PDB file of C-alpha atoms in Angstrom:
ATOM      1  CA  MET V   1     -35.360   0.663   0.830  1.00 45.00           C
ATOM      2  CA  ALA V   2     -35.801  -3.082   1.057  1.00 37.00           C
ATOM      3  CA  GLY V   3     -33.786  -4.864   3.716  1.00 38.00           C
ATOM      4  CA  ILE V   4     -32.985  -8.381   4.822  1.00 36.00           C
ATOM      5  CA  ASP V   5     -32.771  -9.886   8.269  1.00 40.00           C
ATOM      6  CA  SER V   6     -29.353 -10.686   9.685  1.00 40.00           C
ATOM      7  CA  ALA V   7     -30.261 -14.355   9.490  1.00 41.00           C
ATOM      8  CA  ASP V   8     -30.429 -13.975   5.722  1.00 46.00           C
ATOM      9  CA  TRP V   9     -26.974 -12.416   5.317  1.00 52.00           C
ATOM     10  CA  THR V  10     -25.418 -14.088   2.306  1.00 51.00           C
ATOM     11  CA  ILE V  11     -22.900 -12.853  -0.210  1.00 49.00           C
ATOM     12  CA  GLU V  12     -25.473 -13.008  -2.965  1.00 50.00           C
ATOM     13  CA  SER V  13     -28.297 -11.233  -1.148  1.00 48.00           C
ATOM     14  CA  LEU V  14     -26.129  -8.475   0.296  1.00 51.00           C
ATOM     15  CA  ALA V  15     -24.299  -7.887  -2.946  1.00 49.00           C
ATOM     16  CA  ALA V  16     -27.662  -7.694  -4.709  1.00 48.00           C
ATOM     17  CA  LEU V  17     -28.641  -4.791  -2.476  1.00 49.00           C
ATOM     18  CA  ALA V  18     -25.607  -2.913  -3.763  1.00 47.00           C
ATOM     19  CA  GLU V  19     -26.779  -3.361  -7.339  1.00 48.00           C
ATOM     20  CA  GLY V  20     -29.618  -0.849  -7.005  1.00 46.00           C
ATOM     21  CA  VAL V  21     -31.301   0.899  -9.890  1.00 42.00           C
ATOM     22  CA  ARG V  22     -31.457   4.655 -10.278  1.00 40.00           C
ATOM     23  CA  MET V  23     -34.927   6.008  -9.545  1.00 40.00           C
ATOM     24  CA  PRO V  24     -36.269   9.548  -9.942  1.00 37.00           C
ATOM     25  CA  ALA V  25     -35.567  11.715  -6.893  1.00 48.00           C
ATOM     26  CA  ALA V  26     -35.769  15.346  -5.843  1.00 77.00           C
ATOM     27  CA  LEU V  27     -31.973  15.301  -5.743  1.00 93.00           C
ATOM     28  CA  PRO V  28     -30.657  13.910  -9.047  1.00 95.00           C
ATOM     29  CA  TRP V  29     -28.209  11.057  -8.671  1.00 96.00           C
ATOM     30  CA  ALA V  30     -26.690   8.195 -10.610  1.00 97.00           C
ATOM     31  CA  ALA V  31     -24.318   5.330  -9.918  1.00 98.00           C
ATOM     32  CA  LEU V  32     -22.325   2.884 -12.006  1.00 98.00           C
ATOM     33  CA  SER V  33     -19.926   0.054 -11.245  1.00 97.00           C
ATOM     34  CA  ASP V  34     -17.719  -2.124 -13.459  1.00 95.00           C
ATOM     35  CA  PRO V  35     -15.483  -5.087 -12.541  1.00 93.00           C
ATOM     36  CA  GLY V  36     -12.601  -3.565 -14.515  1.00 88.00           C
ATOM     37  CA  GLY V  37     -10.390  -4.822 -17.280  1.00 74.00           C
ATOM     38  CA  ALA V  38      -8.762  -7.704 -15.407  1.00 72.00           C
ATOM     39  CA  ARG V  39     -11.354  -8.766 -12.809  1.00 71.00           C
ATOM     40  CA  ARG V  40     -14.163 -11.270 -13.150  1.00 77.00           C
ATOM     41  CA  HIS V  41     -15.775 -10.282  -9.873  1.00 86.00           C
ATOM     42  CA  ASN V  42     -16.677  -6.944  -8.364  1.00 93.00           C
ATOM     43  CA  GLU V  43     -15.794  -6.311  -4.715  1.00 94.00           C
ATOM     44  CA  ASP V  44     -17.047  -2.706  -4.889  1.00 96.00           C
ATOM     45  CA  ALA V  45     -20.539  -1.951  -3.590  1.00 97.00           C
ATOM     46  CA  TRP V  46     -22.782   1.087  -3.478  1.00 98.00           C
ATOM     47  CA  LEU V  47     -26.188   1.884  -2.041  1.00 98.00           C
ATOM     48  CA  THR V  48     -28.331   4.947  -1.393  1.00 98.00           C
ATOM     49  CA  ASP V  49     -31.281   6.017   0.715  1.00 97.00           C
ATOM     50  CA  GLU V  50     -32.961   8.623  -1.450  1.00 94.00           C
ATOM     51  CA  SER V  51     -35.424   9.914   1.126  1.00 95.00           C
ATOM     52  CA  SER V  52     -32.596  10.731   3.552  1.00 96.00           C
ATOM     53  CA  ARG V  53     -30.118  11.746   0.847  1.00 97.00           C
ATOM     54  CA  VAL V  54     -27.568   9.266   2.187  1.00 98.00           C
ATOM     55  CA  PHE V  55     -25.027   7.723  -0.198  1.00 98.00           C
ATOM     56  CA  ALA V  56     -22.461   4.999   0.479  1.00 98.00           C
ATOM     57  CA  LEU V  57     -19.676   3.351  -1.517  1.00 98.00           C
ATOM     58  CA  ALA V  58     -17.249   0.647  -0.386  1.00 98.00           C
ATOM     59  CA  ASP V  59     -14.324  -1.287  -1.847  1.00 96.00           C
ATOM     60  CA  GLY V  60     -13.972  -4.713  -0.251  1.00 95.00           C
ATOM     61  CA  MET V  61     -10.859  -6.790   0.251  1.00 92.00           C
ATOM     62  CA  GLY V  62     -10.018 -10.251   1.456  1.00 77.00           C
ATOM     63  CA  GLY V  63     -10.712 -12.443  -1.545  1.00 66.00           C
ATOM     64  CA  LEU V  64     -13.715 -13.093  -3.758  1.00 57.00           C
ATOM     65  CA  ASN V  65     -16.341 -14.041  -1.201  1.00 68.00           C
ATOM     66  CA  ALA V  66     -14.973 -11.975   1.664  1.00 91.00           C
ATOM     67  CA  GLY V  67     -14.475  -8.727  -0.243  1.00 92.00           C
ATOM     68  CA  GLU V  68     -17.944  -8.759  -1.753  1.00 93.00           C
ATOM     69  CA  LEU V  69     -19.544  -9.496   1.597  1.00 95.00           C
ATOM     70  CA  ALA V  70     -17.600  -6.843   3.512  1.00 96.00           C
ATOM     71  CA  SER V  71     -18.400  -4.051   1.068  1.00 97.00           C
ATOM     72  CA  ALA V  72     -22.066  -5.053   0.796  1.00 97.00           C
ATOM     73  CA  LEU V  73     -22.397  -5.127   4.589  1.00 97.00           C
ATOM     74  CA  ALA V  74     -20.803  -1.702   4.856  1.00 98.00           C
ATOM     75  CA  VAL V  75     -23.097   0.103   2.418  1.00 98.00           C
ATOM     76  CA  ARG V  76     -26.192  -1.678   3.732  1.00 98.00           C
ATOM     77  CA  THR V  77     -25.334  -0.633   7.289  1.00 98.00           C
ATOM     78  CA  VAL V  78     -24.825   3.002   6.313  1.00 98.00           C
ATOM     79  CA  THR V  79     -28.156   3.221   4.501  1.00 98.00           C
ATOM     80  CA  GLU V  80     -29.937   1.658   7.482  1.00 98.00           C
ATOM     81  CA  VAL V  81     -28.194   3.330  10.417  1.00 98.00           C
ATOM     82  CA  ALA V  82     -27.514   6.843   9.162  1.00 98.00           C
ATOM     83  CA  PRO V  83     -31.130   7.604   8.113  1.00 98.00           C
ATOM     84  CA  ALA V  84     -32.410   6.269  11.450  1.00 98.00           C
ATOM     85  CA  CYS V  85     -29.958   8.508  13.308  1.00 98.00           C
ATOM     86  CA  LEU V  86     -30.960  11.508  11.211  1.00 97.00           C
ATOM     87  CA  ASP V  87     -34.630  10.801  11.889  1.00 97.00           C
ATOM     88  CA  ALA V  88     -33.802  10.731  15.608  1.00 97.00           C
ATOM     89  CA  GLY V  89     -32.365  14.237  15.331  1.00 96.00           C
ATOM     90  CA  LEU V  90     -28.653  13.435  15.427  1.00 97.00           C
ATOM     91  CA  PRO V  91     -26.314  15.665  13.407  1.00 97.00           C
ATOM     92  CA  ALA V  92     -25.243  14.142  10.114  1.00 98.00           C
ATOM     93  CA  GLU V  93     -21.596  13.756  11.184  1.00 97.00           C
ATOM     94  CA  HIS V  94     -22.703  11.748  14.223  1.00 98.00           C
ATOM     95  CA  ALA V  95     -25.079   9.681  12.116  1.00 98.00           C
ATOM     96  CA  LEU V  96     -22.373   8.764   9.613  1.00 98.00           C
ATOM     97  CA  THR V  97     -19.832   8.041  12.341  1.00 98.00           C
ATOM     98  CA  GLN V  98     -22.246   5.672  14.080  1.00 98.00           C
ATOM     99  CA  ALA V  99     -22.972   3.978  10.774  1.00 98.00           C
ATOM    100  CA  CYS V 100     -19.255   3.401  10.172  1.00 98.00           C
ATOM    101  CA  LEU V 101     -18.760   1.954  13.667  1.00 97.00           C
ATOM    102  CA  ASP V 102     -21.771  -0.341  13.239  1.00 98.00           C
ATOM    103  CA  ALA V 103     -20.510  -1.452   9.839  1.00 98.00           C
ATOM    104  CA  HIS V 104     -17.193  -2.478  11.392  1.00 97.00           C
ATOM    105  CA  SER V 105     -19.000  -4.504  14.038  1.00 97.00           C
ATOM    106  CA  ARG V 106     -21.248  -6.254  11.494  1.00 97.00           C
ATOM    107  CA  ILE V 107     -18.279  -7.172   9.319  1.00 96.00           C
ATOM    108  CA  LYS V 108     -16.418  -8.610  12.306  1.00 95.00           C
ATOM    109  CA  GLU V 109     -19.494 -10.591  13.369  1.00 94.00           C
ATOM    110  CA  ALA V 110     -20.015 -11.968   9.867  1.00 94.00           C
ATOM    111  CA  ALA V 111     -16.360 -12.995   9.596  1.00 92.00           C
ATOM    112  CA  LEU V 112     -16.683 -15.129  12.720  1.00 91.00           C
ATOM    113  CA  LEU V 113     -19.416 -17.178  11.030  1.00 91.00           C
ATOM    114  CA  ARG V 114     -17.327 -18.130   7.985  1.00 88.00           C
ATOM    115  CA  ALA V 115     -13.736 -19.328   7.995  1.00 85.00           C
ATOM    116  CA  ASP V 116     -13.182 -18.101   4.433  1.00 85.00           C
ATOM    117  CA  CYS V 117     -14.147 -14.562   5.497  1.00 89.00           C
ATOM    118  CA  LEU V 118     -11.757 -14.149   8.410  1.00 86.00           C
ATOM    119  CA  GLY V 119      -9.756 -10.962   7.995  1.00 86.00           C
ATOM    120  CA  MET V 120     -12.088  -9.459   5.419  1.00 94.00           C
ATOM    121  CA  GLY V 121     -12.366  -5.710   5.331  1.00 95.00           C
ATOM    122  CA  THR V 122     -13.456  -2.766   3.259  1.00 96.00           C
ATOM    123  CA  THR V 123     -13.036   0.905   2.614  1.00 97.00           C
ATOM    124  CA  LEU V 124     -16.081   3.125   3.053  1.00 98.00           C
ATOM    125  CA  VAL V 125     -17.010   6.612   1.968  1.00 98.00           C
ATOM    126  CA  ALA V 126     -20.450   7.894   2.933  1.00 98.00           C
ATOM    127  CA  ALA V 127     -22.257  11.178   2.456  1.00 98.00           C
ATOM    128  CA  ALA V 128     -25.392  12.819   3.803  1.00 98.00           C
ATOM    129  CA  ILE V 129     -26.936  15.976   2.383  1.00 97.00           C
ATOM    130  CA  ASP V 130     -29.085  17.428   5.115  1.00 92.00           C
ATOM    131  CA  HIS V 131     -30.545  20.925   5.640  1.00 91.00           C
ATOM    132  CA  GLY V 132     -28.172  22.654   3.247  1.00 94.00           C
ATOM    133  CA  ARG V 133     -25.083  20.868   4.547  1.00 97.00           C
ATOM    134  CA  LEU V 134     -22.946  18.083   3.086  1.00 98.00           C
ATOM    135  CA  SER V 135     -21.367  15.692   5.577  1.00 98.00           C
ATOM    136  CA  ILE V 136     -18.761  13.102   4.621  1.00 98.00           C
ATOM    137  CA  ALA V 137     -17.295  10.181   6.569  1.00 98.00           C
ATOM    138  CA  HIS V 138     -14.638   7.869   5.203  1.00 98.00           C
ATOM    139  CA  VAL V 139     -12.232   5.077   6.065  1.00 97.00           C
ATOM    140  CA  GLY V 140      -9.633   3.893   3.547  1.00 96.00           C
ATOM    141  CA  ASP V 141      -8.914   5.235   0.070  1.00 95.00           C
ATOM    142  CA  SER V 142     -12.343   5.518  -1.521  1.00 97.00           C
ATOM    143  CA  ARG V 143     -12.815   9.231  -2.098  1.00 97.00           C
ATOM    144  CA  ALA V 144     -15.332  12.066  -2.090  1.00 98.00           C
ATOM    145  CA  TYR V 145     -15.046  15.032  -4.444  1.00 98.00           C
ATOM    146  CA  LEU V 146     -17.110  18.195  -4.891  1.00 98.00           C
ATOM    147  CA  LEU V 147     -17.479  20.102  -8.153  1.00 97.00           C
ATOM    148  CA  ARG V 148     -18.485  23.728  -7.551  1.00 96.00           C
ATOM    149  CA  ASP V 149     -18.491  26.439 -10.200  1.00 94.00           C
ATOM    150  CA  GLY V 150     -16.411  24.281 -12.512  1.00 94.00           C
ATOM    151  CA  ARG V 151     -13.690  23.560  -9.967  1.00 96.00           C
ATOM    152  CA  LEU V 152     -13.141  20.129  -8.440  1.00 97.00           C
ATOM    153  CA  GLU V 153     -12.105  19.749  -4.808  1.00 97.00           C
ATOM    154  CA  ARG V 154     -11.004  16.508  -3.173  1.00 97.00           C
ATOM    155  CA  LEU V 155     -12.785  16.282   0.182  1.00 98.00           C
ATOM    156  CA  THR V 156     -11.124  13.180   1.642  1.00 97.00           C
ATOM    157  CA  ILE V 157      -7.554  12.204   2.472  1.00 93.00           C
ATOM    158  CA  ASP V 158      -6.574   8.608   1.714  1.00 94.00           C
ATOM    159  CA  HIS V 159      -5.731   6.276   4.578  1.00 92.00           C
ATOM    160  CA  SER V 160      -2.907   4.594   2.671  1.00 84.00           C
ATOM    161  CA  VAL V 161       0.838   4.097   2.545  1.00 80.00           C
ATOM    162  CA  GLY V 162       1.007   6.323  -0.510  1.00 76.00           C
ATOM    163  CA  GLN V 163      -0.689   9.188   1.319  1.00 77.00           C
ATOM    164  CA  GLN V 164       1.685   8.790   4.273  1.00 70.00           C
ATOM    165  CA  MET V 165       4.684   9.036   1.960  1.00 77.00           C
ATOM    166  CA  LEU V 166       3.206  12.088   0.264  1.00 75.00           C
ATOM    167  CA  GLU V 167       2.630  13.835   3.584  1.00 71.00           C
ATOM    168  CA  ALA V 168       6.171  12.972   4.708  1.00 81.00           C
ATOM    169  CA  GLY V 169       7.564  14.575   1.561  1.00 79.00           C
ATOM    170  CA  GLN V 170       9.260  11.350   0.489  1.00 82.00           C
ATOM    171  CA  LEU V 171       7.763  11.295  -2.990  1.00 76.00           C
ATOM    172  CA  SER V 172       5.687  13.536  -5.230  1.00 77.00           C
ATOM    173  CA  GLU V 173       2.121  12.621  -6.096  1.00 79.00           C
ATOM    174  CA  ALA V 174       3.235  11.722  -9.627  1.00 78.00           C
ATOM    175  CA  GLN V 175       5.898   9.390  -8.234  1.00 79.00           C
ATOM    176  CA  ILE V 176       3.454   7.813  -5.793  1.00 73.00           C
ATOM    177  CA  ARG V 177       1.035   7.017  -8.619  1.00 76.00           C
ATOM    178  CA  ARG V 178       3.733   4.691 -10.014  1.00 74.00           C
ATOM    179  CA  LEU V 179       4.420   3.033  -6.651  1.00 69.00           C
ATOM    180  CA  PRO V 180       2.931  -0.493  -6.442  1.00 73.00           C
ATOM    181  CA  ALA V 181       2.543  -0.307  -2.636  1.00 66.00           C
ATOM    182  CA  ARG V 182       0.721   3.035  -2.650  1.00 73.00           C
ATOM    183  CA  GLY V 183      -2.675   1.402  -2.139  1.00 69.00           C
ATOM    184  CA  ILE V 184      -1.816  -0.498   1.047  1.00 80.00           C
ATOM    185  CA  LEU V 185      -4.405   0.748   3.525  1.00 89.00           C
ATOM    186  CA  THR V 186      -3.541   2.150   6.933  1.00 89.00           C
ATOM    187  CA  ARG V 187      -7.185   2.188   8.016  1.00 93.00           C
ATOM    188  CA  ALA V 188     -10.096  -0.063   6.995  1.00 95.00           C
ATOM    189  CA  LEU V 189     -13.331  -1.453   8.397  1.00 96.00           C
ATOM    190  CA  GLY V 190     -13.308  -5.011   9.696  1.00 94.00           C
ATOM    191  CA  THR V 191      -9.581  -5.696   9.698  1.00 91.00           C
ATOM    192  CA  ASP V 192      -8.746  -4.798  13.317  1.00 88.00           C
ATOM    193  CA  GLU V 193     -10.397  -5.586  16.631  1.00 89.00           C
ATOM    194  CA  VAL V 194     -10.895  -1.919  17.471  1.00 91.00           C
ATOM    195  CA  ALA V 195     -13.099  -0.014  15.057  1.00 92.00           C
ATOM    196  CA  PRO V 196     -11.200   2.745  13.225  1.00 94.00           C
ATOM    197  CA  LEU V 197     -12.687   6.185  13.663  1.00 93.00           C
ATOM    198  CA  PRO V 198     -13.761   7.608  10.328  1.00 96.00           C
ATOM    199  CA  GLN V 199     -12.600  11.022   9.257  1.00 97.00           C
ATOM    200  CA  VAL V 200     -15.623  13.301   9.057  1.00 98.00           C
ATOM    201  CA  MET V 201     -16.281  16.769   7.715  1.00 98.00           C
ATOM    202  CA  THR V 202     -19.230  19.045   6.984  1.00 98.00           C
ATOM    203  CA  ILE V 203     -19.433  21.894   4.490  1.00 98.00           C
ATOM    204  CA  ASP V 204     -22.197  24.035   3.026  1.00 98.00           C
ATOM    205  CA  TRP V 205     -24.150  22.428   0.191  1.00 97.00           C
ATOM    206  CA  GLN V 206     -25.012  24.839  -2.612  1.00 95.00           C
ATOM    207  CA  PRO V 207     -27.785  24.244  -5.165  1.00 88.00           C
ATOM    208  CA  ASN V 208     -25.491  23.557  -8.141  1.00 92.00           C
ATOM    209  CA  ASP V 209     -22.895  21.477  -6.276  1.00 97.00           C
ATOM    210  CA  LEU V 210     -22.065  18.062  -7.707  1.00 97.00           C
ATOM    211  CA  LEU V 211     -20.889  15.332  -5.337  1.00 98.00           C
ATOM    212  CA  MET V 212     -18.832  12.369  -6.515  1.00 98.00           C
ATOM    213  CA  LEU V 213     -17.982   9.280  -4.462  1.00 98.00           C
ATOM    214  CA  CYS V 214     -15.647   6.779  -6.124  1.00 98.00           C
ATOM    215  CA  SER V 215     -13.429   3.776  -5.526  1.00 97.00           C
ATOM    216  CA  ASP V 216      -9.696   3.755  -6.167  1.00 94.00           C
ATOM    217  CA  GLY V 217     -10.204   2.075  -9.532  1.00 94.00           C
ATOM    218  CA  MET V 218     -11.306   5.520 -10.702  1.00 96.00           C
ATOM    219  CA  THR V 219      -8.639   7.631  -9.003  1.00 95.00           C
ATOM    220  CA  ASP V 220      -5.765   5.268  -9.777  1.00 91.00           C
ATOM    221  CA  SER V 221      -6.653   5.585 -13.452  1.00 93.00           C
ATOM    222  CA  LEU V 222      -7.541   9.272 -13.803  1.00 96.00           C
ATOM    223  CA  VAL V 223      -5.860  12.311 -12.254  1.00 95.00           C
ATOM    224  CA  ASP V 224      -7.993  14.989 -10.658  1.00 96.00           C
ATOM    225  CA  HIS V 225      -7.910  17.441 -13.553  1.00 96.00           C
ATOM    226  CA  ALA V 226      -9.174  14.720 -15.882  1.00 97.00           C
ATOM    227  CA  LEU V 227     -11.997  13.989 -13.450  1.00 98.00           C
ATOM    228  CA  GLU V 228     -12.835  17.698 -13.332  1.00 98.00           C
ATOM    229  CA  ALA V 229     -13.126  17.910 -17.124  1.00 97.00           C
ATOM    230  CA  LEU V 230     -15.423  14.897 -17.266  1.00 97.00           C
ATOM    231  CA  LEU V 231     -17.632  16.127 -14.424  1.00 97.00           C
ATOM    232  CA  ASP V 232     -18.005  19.715 -15.634  1.00 95.00           C
ATOM    233  CA  GLN V 233     -20.578  19.014 -18.352  1.00 91.00           C
ATOM    234  CA  PRO V 234     -23.855  20.743 -17.406  1.00 84.00           C
ATOM    235  CA  GLN V 235     -25.507  19.693 -20.663  1.00 82.00           C
ATOM    236  CA  SER V 236     -25.126  15.997 -19.833  1.00 90.00           C
ATOM    237  CA  ASP V 237     -27.314  14.005 -17.460  1.00 94.00           C
ATOM    238  CA  LEU V 238     -25.747  12.252 -14.488  1.00 96.00           C
ATOM    239  CA  PRO V 239     -26.041   8.666 -15.833  1.00 96.00           C
ATOM    240  CA  SER V 240     -24.182   9.781 -18.961  1.00 96.00           C
ATOM    241  CA  ILE V 241     -21.443  11.431 -16.926  1.00 97.00           C
ATOM    242  CA  ALA V 242     -21.107   8.342 -14.741  1.00 97.00           C
ATOM    243  CA  ALA V 243     -20.740   6.220 -17.878  1.00 97.00           C
ATOM    244  CA  MET V 244     -18.135   8.593 -19.315  1.00 97.00           C
ATOM    245  CA  LEU V 245     -16.125   8.439 -16.082  1.00 98.00           C
ATOM    246  CA  VAL V 246     -16.117   4.644 -15.963  1.00 97.00           C
ATOM    247  CA  ASP V 247     -15.336   4.369 -19.682  1.00 97.00           C
ATOM    248  CA  ALA V 248     -12.451   6.820 -19.303  1.00 97.00           C
ATOM    249  CA  ALA V 249     -11.008   4.830 -16.402  1.00 96.00           C
ATOM    250  CA  LEU V 250     -11.206   1.600 -18.398  1.00 95.00           C
ATOM    251  CA  GLU V 251      -9.658   3.232 -21.452  1.00 96.00           C
ATOM    252  CA  ALA V 252      -6.824   4.489 -19.234  1.00 94.00           C
ATOM    253  CA  GLY V 253      -6.007   0.888 -18.370  1.00 91.00           C
ATOM    254  CA  CYS V 254      -7.959   0.338 -15.160  1.00 91.00           C
ATOM    255  CA  THR V 255      -7.610  -3.287 -14.040  1.00 87.00           C
ATOM    256  CA  ASP V 256      -9.385  -2.844 -10.696  1.00 91.00           C
ATOM    257  CA  ASN V 257     -13.089  -2.626  -9.937  1.00 94.00           C
ATOM    258  CA  VAL V 258     -14.314   0.915 -10.605  1.00 96.00           C
ATOM    259  CA  THR V 259     -17.415   2.518  -9.080  1.00 98.00           C
ATOM    260  CA  VAL V 260     -18.858   6.017  -8.984  1.00 98.00           C
ATOM    261  CA  ILE V 261     -21.854   7.737  -7.382  1.00 98.00           C
ATOM    262  CA  LEU V 262     -22.881  11.236  -8.518  1.00 98.00           C
ATOM    263  CA  ALA V 263     -25.440  13.442  -6.778  1.00 98.00           C
ATOM    264  CA  GLY V 264     -26.705  16.978  -7.284  1.00 96.00           C
ATOM    265  CA  GLY V 265     -25.279  19.254  -9.921  1.00 89.00           C
ATOM    266  CA  GLN V 266     -26.717  21.920 -12.159  1.00 68.00           C
ATOM    267  CA  PRO V 267     -30.129  21.425 -13.728  1.00 59.00           C
ATOM    268  CA  ARG V 268     -29.631  18.660 -16.283  1.00 53.00           C
ATOM    269  CA  ARG V 269     -31.264  18.095 -19.630  1.00 50.00           C
ATOM    270  CA  PRO V 270     -34.157  15.637 -19.332  1.00 46.00           C
ATOM    271  CA  LEU V 271     -33.611  11.978 -20.089  1.00 41.00           C
ATOM    272  CA  ASN V 272     -34.991  10.714 -23.390  1.00 41.00           C
ATOM    273  CA  HIS V 273     -37.625   8.014 -22.870  1.00 33.00           C
TER     274      HIS V 273
END
């Protein structure tokens, strides 16, 4: 993966790294991002390190310049730090945790260099598939899902006001989906002096498992059973499924940026060239 020196950190160069192109890999994957129906700019970012099977997705906040920079810094840091930690023999959970902590520090450092970026922050969800295990780390409300044997499981718990109200039994999930304040984050990278600890988990990775990472533009627009129906299409290739997911979110009225990464899954039909 190409990188840039810290001296070259700019919004344009870092955001460009998050606009990668799908390349053939032993583990099939695809990614797609769209600004959404009401946005001119995209503060979501994604990046992968294919050789290490590390995937990262972030949803920035703090205004046009700041949000794009924060999310690009986050995914770049994950795809640099986590593979290096894995190569050094660290468990995947430790590698992802260190990557999240380093991403927070880099975002804070970058904010100090630009007045218009003070207070910028981002969500982050990162995954590593290593030696038959899937590890996830996340901060914020970008999510990870796993489709196994036709059933979709949500692997992450949102760090948001809406999730707090759900856990307190104040509102149902259907009611929370209509609550404007549901997306206020209770944990994010870059917004506080002390780095938030990511929530991490590790489960077995089975050959036909399909991993999905996505921003809240996807999950605010489509409920989980709709996501399950779109994902459970073994005759479709991953780029096609990613496109169907994004199109469905936009058709459902998504006004936010929407981004998805897919990895794994059942053997897919070959792409037509």
